[in-house]
């Protein structure tokens, strides 16, 4: 009996000891972690990241000179290797000081003064000074191989001057409160090293101040960037970034699925469902460029606004989207992109119908009003790739059915496509334009004589409104001007805005550190991939 | 023999001249030029266009440009790429090792598949084996190589993870799938040529004599028959090798293989005249050398050919050949 009692008491005591033990997740009344929690934190290993991140590119790098190219494929690299004075963060719609520590804009929005950061090193070890900034402006304007978008920007500067070694100012021909948005886009306006460019005319422009520098470049194959250890700001965690050109889309996606690459650019529409279903992958869908059907105003029947309107309302963009883009495109409801300053598409509030949807009755009404009504109308549409050829063929079928118009589609290669535009030997044309977030950017498509005004469209009222919107310091009034421009463009119908391609980019779920931008110029400077 | 070789080398010069002139003229006739490529969707001002034309030397007449190009070529300079702003020779030499590797591997695959298949088909002429070999060869010819390449990637790379899906960074593993892709395509012609050439030889009297003398069948086929059947096989092999050394664009695209072929096509589409001209001239030179080597190998295989070369290529009247 005594033995049983002793055993019973011992068991009770043991149970009591167990009940009184610390809960590893509990904290003490003062709020600091318990001993168990500290031990748990101490044993949690810090994340390890891969030394090299590989990007599978659909576009090959042709140049390391930021002033030569301004497309997305080159822009993403230039945004890593070069830096502008000020960068416009499109997601948060704020300006971030980069090479300029601070800046001032004169009250008339014409003169900008930049105070440069001191001690900023270029990749060749030389220090950034005002001379490099002035050199960059001069080279951008005068260099024969600078892209026209770079030249157009620097042409807007009436003059520039060096105030001291770390202070630079420029004066614009016209006041423009949004000029800095244009200056920070595409990566084309990164500051170059004067000494590097003078030493090596061919390769000097590849030297920048960004967190990444060039290590190896095999033209048309791959580009290898290395972390710049003397970067003035926060250094990336990743040591190497490789952009590998993989032209075949299916092979590129398979390389991502295999883990051979970490990011796959331009995923085909038919493959996006597979990416979504893959638990190891994620994707980012961005707007990309706006695809238009352009009309050549110098050629009949597009010299008649009623015929142009007839074509606009006759097109079934949903059918084209489903048939060619697999339903993945975003139908355009305005002639600008939603991320752009001055975006307006509420045409119903102005007594106009919103476009983007086919309206056969309206199309026939416009055709009846056209001076070409009753005639045997024929025209050609020029395209430069297989996708646009398919779009052209669907347009051909739709216009035959709705308007009885005969359309032919002619496919050119890239050089031939540019040549036919230069010679104005086209009637209709399918092409895309990528816009910046700066409201004035659409002037290059619709301003008289502008660089991408393929149609030869000219409306002095629109030109005047562009100037007013640019000068206007009050954002709300400036928006109003852009709204008026959109309404005039609606009535003049110089183009048919069709869709944003809905480009998709896939990546491993272990990836982080990328700043995804709707327009497509995402920032990869701090990309990292967990091991 | 040396006179023959020297004569052949001299004949390369007019070939190179002809090729370079043809390329220059064709590229000039094609709509658009590098300025249009650089302009892209933007319309340049006259001033911008004039500055760019002067930069690339396109403000000169085509004859002047061609003569300047040929002058540089005589000094071993293939010019500077309009697209990449790099010396064309540098671009070529960067890619040449990859192209050579792929060419040799593909021909090897084709050789080890086709020769045994062709011999078996000839020896078992008219049998099920012969018909099966021909169907297999025909399959190799019929299947589009870009499709085959993608299927191989799906199976061996994506599904089983044995080989990489592309590039040339994993040594011999990177080479296997593209070599099989090209090799199976080449297989058809080589198999059929081996078969018909062997059939031609296999019934000859000297083989009957060899068998009658007690030679093993293996010795009869490989020592006597195959050696005499080699000339057409060498011709096909040489043609295949020159074709691949010029670049296999589709395979290079599917496997993102950094070879010469893709660069040639890109330079033509991109109106990069120095690159296109330079690469095609190099291709012409390589092809000429390979054809010369094949012709010299004829002499190794067939002593009658060697004798003809030694006589400076002249054949005596009524001297039988073949």
PDB file of C-alpha atoms in Angstrom, chain A residues 60-63 68-70 144-149 151-152 155 201-203 217-222 242 244-248 250-251 253-255 257-258 260 384 388 412-419 421-422 424 431-433 444 450-454, chain B residues 31-45 47-49 51-53 55-56 82-87 90-91 94-95 98 150 153-154 157-159 161 163-167 169 252-258 262-263 266 268-271:
ATOM      1  CA  UNK A  60      19.484  40.331 -78.427  1.00  0.00           C
ATOM      2  CA  UNK A  61      21.712  43.076 -77.104  1.00  0.00           C
ATOM      3  CA  UNK A  62      23.182  44.985 -80.015  1.00  0.00           C
ATOM      4  CA  UNK A  63      24.929  47.803 -78.248  1.00  0.00           C
ATOM      5  CA  UNK A  68      21.854  54.278 -79.307  1.00  0.00           C
ATOM      6  CA  UNK A  69      18.884  52.162 -78.332  1.00  0.00           C
ATOM      7  CA  UNK A  70      15.743  52.796 -76.356  1.00  0.00           C
ATOM      8  CA  UNK A 144      25.399  60.370 -85.417  1.00  0.00           C
ATOM      9  CA  UNK A 145      24.294  57.065 -83.892  1.00  0.00           C
ATOM     10  CA  UNK A 146      22.156  58.485 -81.075  1.00  0.00           C
ATOM     11  CA  UNK A 147      18.577  57.276 -81.351  1.00  0.00           C
ATOM     12  CA  UNK A 148      16.036  59.838 -82.467  1.00  0.00           C
ATOM     13  CA  UNK A 149      14.209  59.673 -79.103  1.00  0.00           C
ATOM     14  CA  UNK A 151      18.038  63.533 -79.902  1.00  0.00           C
ATOM     15  CA  UNK A 152      14.422  64.696 -79.598  1.00  0.00           C
ATOM     16  CA  UNK A 155      16.612  69.238 -78.705  1.00  0.00           C
ATOM     17  CA  UNK A 201      34.893  56.075 -78.822  1.00  0.00           C
ATOM     18  CA  UNK A 202      33.453  52.632 -79.497  1.00  0.00           C
ATOM     19  CA  UNK A 203      33.226  51.216 -75.961  1.00  0.00           C
ATOM     20  CA  UNK A 217      29.675  40.735 -73.905  1.00  0.00           C
ATOM     21  CA  UNK A 218      29.357  38.326 -76.804  1.00  0.00           C
ATOM     22  CA  UNK A 219      27.259  40.197 -79.334  1.00  0.00           C
ATOM     23  CA  UNK A 220      24.038  38.396 -80.128  1.00  0.00           C
ATOM     24  CA  UNK A 221      24.647  35.708 -77.484  1.00  0.00           C
ATOM     25  CA  UNK A 222      24.933  36.923 -73.904  1.00  0.00           C
ATOM     26  CA  UNK A 242      23.535  37.323 -67.155  1.00  0.00           C
ATOM     27  CA  UNK A 244      21.145  35.206 -72.287  1.00  0.00           C
ATOM     28  CA  UNK A 245      19.580  35.547 -75.721  1.00  0.00           C
ATOM     29  CA  UNK A 246      17.220  32.605 -76.353  1.00  0.00           C
ATOM     30  CA  UNK A 247      15.286  33.446 -79.512  1.00  0.00           C
ATOM     31  CA  UNK A 248      12.866  30.496 -79.482  1.00  0.00           C
ATOM     32  CA  UNK A 250       9.206  27.537 -76.204  1.00  0.00           C
ATOM     33  CA  UNK A 251      12.871  26.770 -75.536  1.00  0.00           C
ATOM     34  CA  UNK A 253      10.204  28.815 -71.200  1.00  0.00           C
ATOM     35  CA  UNK A 254      11.554  25.276 -70.914  1.00  0.00           C
ATOM     36  CA  UNK A 255      14.884  26.668 -69.780  1.00  0.00           C
ATOM     37  CA  UNK A 257      11.091  25.309 -66.044  1.00  0.00           C
ATOM     38  CA  UNK A 258      14.393  23.403 -65.907  1.00  0.00           C
ATOM     39  CA  UNK A 260      18.592  26.939 -66.299  1.00  0.00           C
ATOM     40  CA  UNK A 384       6.282  43.484 -90.507  1.00  0.00           C
ATOM     41  CA  UNK A 388       0.513  41.564 -87.380  1.00  0.00           C
ATOM     42  CA  UNK A 412       7.812  43.342 -95.106  1.00  0.00           C
ATOM     43  CA  UNK A 413      10.995  42.606 -93.213  1.00  0.00           C
ATOM     44  CA  UNK A 414      12.167  45.234 -90.697  1.00  0.00           C
ATOM     45  CA  UNK A 415      14.254  47.304 -93.095  1.00  0.00           C
ATOM     46  CA  UNK A 416      11.650  47.106 -95.842  1.00  0.00           C
ATOM     47  CA  UNK A 417       8.929  48.156 -93.403  1.00  0.00           C
ATOM     48  CA  UNK A 418      10.850  51.268 -92.418  1.00  0.00           C
ATOM     49  CA  UNK A 419      11.689  52.012 -96.054  1.00  0.00           C
ATOM     50  CA  UNK A 421       7.063  54.184 -94.365  1.00  0.00           C
ATOM     51  CA  UNK A 422       9.781  56.622 -95.347  1.00  0.00           C
ATOM     52  CA  UNK A 424       5.012  56.875 -97.770  1.00  0.00           C
ATOM     53  CA  UNK A 431       2.599  49.086 -85.779  1.00  0.00           C
ATOM     54  CA  UNK A 432       3.094  49.586 -82.047  1.00  0.00           C
ATOM     55  CA  UNK A 433       4.295  52.545 -80.049  1.00  0.00           C
ATOM     56  CA  UNK A 444       5.420  62.333 -81.168  1.00  0.00           C
ATOM     57  CA  UNK A 450       6.555  64.746 -85.119  1.00  0.00           C
ATOM     58  CA  UNK A 451       8.904  61.743 -85.248  1.00  0.00           C
ATOM     59  CA  UNK A 452       6.222  59.063 -85.126  1.00  0.00           C
ATOM     60  CA  UNK A 453       3.409  60.934 -86.865  1.00  0.00           C
ATOM     61  CA  UNK A 454       3.297  58.325 -89.628  1.00  0.00           C
TER      62      UNK A 454
ATOM     63  CA  UNK B  31      14.525  47.581 -99.759  1.00  0.00           C
ATOM     64  CA  UNK B  32      15.812  49.547 -96.794  1.00  0.00           C
ATOM     65  CA  UNK B  33      19.250  49.666 -95.245  1.00  0.00           C
ATOM     66  CA  UNK B  34      20.891  49.879 -91.837  1.00  0.00           C
ATOM     67  CA  UNK B  35      19.650  53.457 -91.421  1.00  0.00           C
ATOM     68  CA  UNK B  36      16.073  52.213 -91.636  1.00  0.00           C
ATOM     69  CA  UNK B  37      16.835  49.493 -89.099  1.00  0.00           C
ATOM     70  CA  UNK B  38      18.376  52.008 -86.688  1.00  0.00           C
ATOM     71  CA  UNK B  39      15.466  54.399 -87.162  1.00  0.00           C
ATOM     72  CA  UNK B  40      12.984  51.709 -86.214  1.00  0.00           C
ATOM     73  CA  UNK B  41       9.522  53.186 -85.757  1.00  0.00           C
ATOM     74  CA  UNK B  42      10.868  56.739 -85.591  1.00  0.00           C
ATOM     75  CA  UNK B  43      11.038  59.036 -88.575  1.00  0.00           C
ATOM     76  CA  UNK B  44      14.470  60.684 -88.706  1.00  0.00           C
ATOM     77  CA  UNK B  45      14.994  64.235 -89.824  1.00  0.00           C
ATOM     78  CA  UNK B  47      19.847  66.027 -90.978  1.00  0.00           C
ATOM     79  CA  UNK B  48      19.893  62.999 -88.658  1.00  0.00           C
ATOM     80  CA  UNK B  49      19.735  60.641 -91.621  1.00  0.00           C
ATOM     81  CA  UNK B  51      24.778  62.275 -90.344  1.00  0.00           C
ATOM     82  CA  UNK B  52      24.106  58.566 -89.913  1.00  0.00           C
ATOM     83  CA  UNK B  53      24.758  57.832 -93.587  1.00  0.00           C
ATOM     84  CA  UNK B  55      28.953  57.707 -90.201  1.00  0.00           C
ATOM     85  CA  UNK B  56      28.401  54.342 -91.929  1.00  0.00           C
ATOM     86  CA  UNK B  82      26.941  48.100 -88.511  1.00  0.00           C
ATOM     87  CA  UNK B  83      24.736  46.421 -85.898  1.00  0.00           C
ATOM     88  CA  UNK B  84      27.246  45.597 -83.175  1.00  0.00           C
ATOM     89  CA  UNK B  85      30.055  48.063 -83.953  1.00  0.00           C
ATOM     90  CA  UNK B  86      32.534  45.188 -83.560  1.00  0.00           C
ATOM     91  CA  UNK B  87      35.060  43.856 -86.095  1.00  0.00           C
ATOM     92  CA  UNK B  90      35.982  39.057 -84.089  1.00  0.00           C
ATOM     93  CA  UNK B  91      32.275  38.158 -84.341  1.00  0.00           C
ATOM     94  CA  UNK B  94      33.722  34.079 -81.442  1.00  0.00           C
ATOM     95  CA  UNK B  95      31.207  31.844 -83.155  1.00  0.00           C
ATOM     96  CA  UNK B  98      30.818  26.560 -81.657  1.00  0.00           C
ATOM     97  CA  UNK B 150      11.920  20.909 -79.529  1.00  0.00           C
ATOM     98  CA  UNK B 153      14.313  19.322 -75.429  1.00  0.00           C
ATOM     99  CA  UNK B 154      10.901  18.401 -73.999  1.00  0.00           C
ATOM    100  CA  UNK B 157      15.812  18.315 -70.924  1.00  0.00           C
ATOM    101  CA  UNK B 158      12.437  19.248 -69.532  1.00  0.00           C
ATOM    102  CA  UNK B 159      11.075  15.832 -68.552  1.00  0.00           C
ATOM    103  CA  UNK B 161      16.660  16.622 -67.013  1.00  0.00           C
ATOM    104  CA  UNK B 163      20.731  17.508 -71.068  1.00  0.00           C
ATOM    105  CA  UNK B 164      20.516  21.312 -71.018  1.00  0.00           C
ATOM    106  CA  UNK B 165      17.854  22.904 -73.204  1.00  0.00           C
ATOM    107  CA  UNK B 166      20.246  25.180 -75.025  1.00  0.00           C
ATOM    108  CA  UNK B 167      23.427  27.198 -75.131  1.00  0.00           C
ATOM    109  CA  UNK B 169      27.927  26.084 -71.563  1.00  0.00           C
ATOM    110  CA  UNK B 252      20.870  27.263 -83.692  1.00  0.00           C
ATOM    111  CA  UNK B 253      17.653  29.150 -83.011  1.00  0.00           C
ATOM    112  CA  UNK B 254      15.909  26.284 -81.197  1.00  0.00           C
ATOM    113  CA  UNK B 255      18.956  25.495 -79.056  1.00  0.00           C
ATOM    114  CA  UNK B 256      20.142  29.144 -78.820  1.00  0.00           C
ATOM    115  CA  UNK B 257      23.440  27.812 -80.128  1.00  0.00           C
ATOM    116  CA  UNK B 258      25.898  30.709 -80.604  1.00  0.00           C
ATOM    117  CA  UNK B 262      22.068  32.751 -86.895  1.00  0.00           C
ATOM    118  CA  UNK B 263      24.512  35.599 -87.220  1.00  0.00           C
ATOM    119  CA  UNK B 266      20.389  38.264 -88.552  1.00  0.00           C
ATOM    120  CA  UNK B 268      21.000  39.912 -93.744  1.00  0.00           C
ATOM    121  CA  UNK B 269      17.676  40.832 -92.111  1.00  0.00           C
ATOM    122  CA  UNK B 270      19.379  43.685 -90.303  1.00  0.00           C
ATOM    123  CA  UNK B 271      21.009  44.978 -93.538  1.00  0.00           C
TER     124      UNK B 271
END
